[in-house]
C-alpha positions as MATLAB code, in Angstrom:
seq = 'XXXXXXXXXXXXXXXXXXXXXXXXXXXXXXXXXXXXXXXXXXXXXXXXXXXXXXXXXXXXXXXXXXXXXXXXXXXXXXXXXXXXXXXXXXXXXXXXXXXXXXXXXXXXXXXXXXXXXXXXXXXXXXXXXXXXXXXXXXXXXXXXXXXXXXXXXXXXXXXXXXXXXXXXXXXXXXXXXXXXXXXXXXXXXXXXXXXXXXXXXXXXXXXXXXXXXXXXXXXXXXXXXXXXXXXXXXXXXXXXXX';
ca = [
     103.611  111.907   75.515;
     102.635  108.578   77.232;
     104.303  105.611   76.068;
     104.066  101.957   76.118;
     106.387   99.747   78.203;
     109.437   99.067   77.170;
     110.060  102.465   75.091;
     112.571  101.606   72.612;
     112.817  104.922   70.640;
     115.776  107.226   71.744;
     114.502  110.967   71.553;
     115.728  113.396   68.854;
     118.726  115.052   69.470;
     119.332  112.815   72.846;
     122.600  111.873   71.207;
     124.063  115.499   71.967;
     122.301  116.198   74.904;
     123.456  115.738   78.775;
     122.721  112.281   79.608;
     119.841  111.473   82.220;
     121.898  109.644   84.795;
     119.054  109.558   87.907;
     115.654  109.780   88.685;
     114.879  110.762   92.137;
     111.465  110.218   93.485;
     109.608  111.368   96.824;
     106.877  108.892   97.984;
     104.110  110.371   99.656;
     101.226  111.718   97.182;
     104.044  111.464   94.091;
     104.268  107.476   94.181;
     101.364  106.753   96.480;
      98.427  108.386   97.218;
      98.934  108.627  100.648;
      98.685  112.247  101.896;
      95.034  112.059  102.470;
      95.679  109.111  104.862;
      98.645  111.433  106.362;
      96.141  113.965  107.480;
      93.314  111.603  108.589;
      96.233  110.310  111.168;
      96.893  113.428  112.171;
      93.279  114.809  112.293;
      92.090  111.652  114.124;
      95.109  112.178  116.578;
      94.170  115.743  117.397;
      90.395  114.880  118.106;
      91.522  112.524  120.606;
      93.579  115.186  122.007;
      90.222  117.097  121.350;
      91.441  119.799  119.288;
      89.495  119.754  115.097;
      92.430  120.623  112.496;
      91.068  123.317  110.489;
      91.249  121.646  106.630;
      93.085  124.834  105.686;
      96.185  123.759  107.782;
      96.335  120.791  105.544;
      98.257  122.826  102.265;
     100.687  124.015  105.596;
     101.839  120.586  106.170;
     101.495  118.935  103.614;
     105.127  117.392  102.486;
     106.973  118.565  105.320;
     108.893  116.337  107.857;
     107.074  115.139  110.817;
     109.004  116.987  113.434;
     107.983  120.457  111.547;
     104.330  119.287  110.824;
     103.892  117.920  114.434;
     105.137  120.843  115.900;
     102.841  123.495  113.440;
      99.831  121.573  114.548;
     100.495  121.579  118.323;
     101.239  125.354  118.037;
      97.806  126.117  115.822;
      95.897  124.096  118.212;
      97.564  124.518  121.470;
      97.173  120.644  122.015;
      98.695  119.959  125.263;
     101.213  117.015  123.960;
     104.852  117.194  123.513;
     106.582  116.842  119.991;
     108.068  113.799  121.510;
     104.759  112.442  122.607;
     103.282  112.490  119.300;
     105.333  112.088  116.485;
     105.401  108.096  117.460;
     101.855  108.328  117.734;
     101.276  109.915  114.331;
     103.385  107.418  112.724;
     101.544  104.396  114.351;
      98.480  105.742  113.523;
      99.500  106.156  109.698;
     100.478  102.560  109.394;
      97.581  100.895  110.942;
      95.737  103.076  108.043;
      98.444  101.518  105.398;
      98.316   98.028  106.675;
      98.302   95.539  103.438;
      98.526   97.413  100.233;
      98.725  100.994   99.649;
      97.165  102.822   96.646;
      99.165  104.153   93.903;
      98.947  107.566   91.868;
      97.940  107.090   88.338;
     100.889  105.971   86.017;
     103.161  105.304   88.506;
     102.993  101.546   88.000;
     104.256  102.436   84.438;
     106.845  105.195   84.969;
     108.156  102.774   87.409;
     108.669   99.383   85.236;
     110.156  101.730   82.242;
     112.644  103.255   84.096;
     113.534   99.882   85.689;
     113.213   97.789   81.919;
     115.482  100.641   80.828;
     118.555  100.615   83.759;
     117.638  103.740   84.567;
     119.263  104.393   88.147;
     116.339  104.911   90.624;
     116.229  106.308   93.942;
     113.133  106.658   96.162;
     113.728  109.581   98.370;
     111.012  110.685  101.656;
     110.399  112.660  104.544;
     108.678  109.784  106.128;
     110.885  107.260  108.602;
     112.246  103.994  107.645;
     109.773  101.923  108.867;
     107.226  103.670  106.946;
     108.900  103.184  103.720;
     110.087   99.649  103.636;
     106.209   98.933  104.290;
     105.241  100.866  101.231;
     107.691   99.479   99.687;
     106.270   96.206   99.236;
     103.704   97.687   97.298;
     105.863  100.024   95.137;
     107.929   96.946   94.511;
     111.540   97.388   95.747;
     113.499   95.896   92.418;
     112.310   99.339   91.193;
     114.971  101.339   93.488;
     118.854  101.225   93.543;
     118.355  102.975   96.941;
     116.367  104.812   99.705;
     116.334  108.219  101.449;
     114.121  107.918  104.749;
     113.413  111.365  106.839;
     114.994  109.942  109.980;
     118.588  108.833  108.394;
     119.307  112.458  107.502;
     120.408  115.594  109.878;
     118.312  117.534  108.215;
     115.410  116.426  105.774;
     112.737  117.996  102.938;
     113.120  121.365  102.389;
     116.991  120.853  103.000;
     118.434  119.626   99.971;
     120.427  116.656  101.979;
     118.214  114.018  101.316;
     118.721  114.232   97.693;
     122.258  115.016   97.316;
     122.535  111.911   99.349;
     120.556  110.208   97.102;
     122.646  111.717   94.071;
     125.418  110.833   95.883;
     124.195  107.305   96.132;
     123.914  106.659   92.387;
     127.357  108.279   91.523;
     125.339  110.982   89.429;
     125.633  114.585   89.590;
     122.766  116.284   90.631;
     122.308  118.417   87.760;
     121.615  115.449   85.670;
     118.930  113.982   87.701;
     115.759  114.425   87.511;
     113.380  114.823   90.935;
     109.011  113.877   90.840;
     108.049  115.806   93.648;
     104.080  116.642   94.587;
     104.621  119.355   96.973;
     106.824  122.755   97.952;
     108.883  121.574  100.489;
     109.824  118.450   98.197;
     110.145  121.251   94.989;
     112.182  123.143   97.643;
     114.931  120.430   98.278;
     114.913  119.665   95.436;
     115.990  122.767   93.418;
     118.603  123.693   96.551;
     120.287  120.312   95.814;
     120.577  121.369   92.018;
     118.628  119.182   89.987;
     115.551  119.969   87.389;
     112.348  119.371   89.139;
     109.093  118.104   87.378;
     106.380  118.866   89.855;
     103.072  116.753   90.719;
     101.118  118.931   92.316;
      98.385  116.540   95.086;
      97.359  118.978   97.606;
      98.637  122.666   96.520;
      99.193  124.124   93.329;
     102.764  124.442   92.545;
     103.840  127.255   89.395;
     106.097  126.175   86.670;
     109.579  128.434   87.282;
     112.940  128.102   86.010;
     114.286  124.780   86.183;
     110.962  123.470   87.280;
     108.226  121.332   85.057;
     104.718  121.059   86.090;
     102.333  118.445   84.900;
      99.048  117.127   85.989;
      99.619  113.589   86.337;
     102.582  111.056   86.293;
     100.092  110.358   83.075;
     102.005  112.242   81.100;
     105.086  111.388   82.087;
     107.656  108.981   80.161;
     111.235  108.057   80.339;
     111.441  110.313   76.889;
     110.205  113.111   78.613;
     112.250  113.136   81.762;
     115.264  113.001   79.321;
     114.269  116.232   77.357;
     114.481  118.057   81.099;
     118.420  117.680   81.705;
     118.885  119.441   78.161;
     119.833  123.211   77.526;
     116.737  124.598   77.547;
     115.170  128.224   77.870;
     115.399  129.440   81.713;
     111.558  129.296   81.715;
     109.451  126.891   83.855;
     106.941  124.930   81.589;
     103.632  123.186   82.690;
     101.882  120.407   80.879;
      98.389  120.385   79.882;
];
């Protein structure tokens, strides 16, 4: 299902089918493989505070927006910090631990430079703050996006479906004809309430196949071809990958 870089082949029947006019992609865990460092932040944060995160809180927060993940941990620990207090203190804490490059998940490199050698519109769409992206950024590569989605420039972020119809919205595309990479829930979540087909990642918690929703292993196994076959009429059955 892989393919090399450029793909030049145009899939069978992709002549009659809806066209693929945006791929929408969270960061954290999908792009980069940055959760981990997300909850060594917040773990190392909490000790200081002198409270141990239990490991099985991790799958809670996991992909959510800082405000809700801040505010689930001082609740399950009882920490005595406001939300206020520490939200700026997890994010400083994260990018001290992304400072120069930041790792990225397997086959992103590639998915990235076909969709970009193909015009593909591209938007890069996370719960995490500005500042946070535009430093990953540099090691995404920022020719790769027509735009970005940051947590703190919408009302209401991930699982609200906001940040991607903005994003849709952003490309002049409709929704239903693009195509979101998300590695968590609460991404999955938005994603399907703003409408589009969803071809889940999983990094931290399983996530099922359902209707309207792909699962695969890896971006690995993911190619421009493939992301096309997912805004065709198809049967109302999620699919997984092998």
């Amino acid at each position: 299902m892989t393919s090399s870089i450029p793909a030049v082949d145009t899939p069978a029947g992709a002549e009659s089918a809806p066209a693929l006019e945006g791929v929408l992609l969270d960061m954290d865990g999908t792009l980069v493989d940055t959760e981990g460092l997300w909850w060594a932040a917040e773990a190392a944060i909490f000790a200081e505070l002198g409270h141990v995160l239990d490991e099985a809180d991790r799958a809670v927060v996991v992909g959510g927006p800082m405000t809700r993940s801040a505010s689930y941990l001082i609740e399950t620990t009882g920490a005595a910090i406001t939300l206020d207090a520490l939200v700026p203190l997890l994010n400083a804490r994260f990018t001290e631990l992304i400072a120069g490059s930041v790792p990225l998940m397997p086959g992103a490199r590639r998915l990235l430079t076909e969709l970009t050698a193909h015009g593909v519109p591209t938007a890069l769409v996370s719960a995490s703050h500005r500042r946070i992206i535009d430093q990953v950024l540099r090691s995404l590569g920022p020719e790769h996006f027509a735009l970005t989605v940051a947590g703190d420039e919408v009302e209401r972020t991930k699982p609200y479906p906001d940040p991607y119809l903005l994003a849709a919205a952003g490309l002049g595309a409709d929704p239903r004809r693009c195509v979101v990479i998300e590695d968590t829930a609460t991404g999955v979540a938005a994603a399907e309430a703003a409408g589009c087909p969803v071809l889940a990642v999983p990094s931290v918690a399983p996530i099922e196949p359902a209707p309207g929703r792909t699962v695969a292993p890896s971006l690995l196994q993911v190619d421009l071809a493939f992301l096309r076959t997912l805004i065709t009429p198809r049967e109302q059955v999620g699919t997984s990958i092998p």
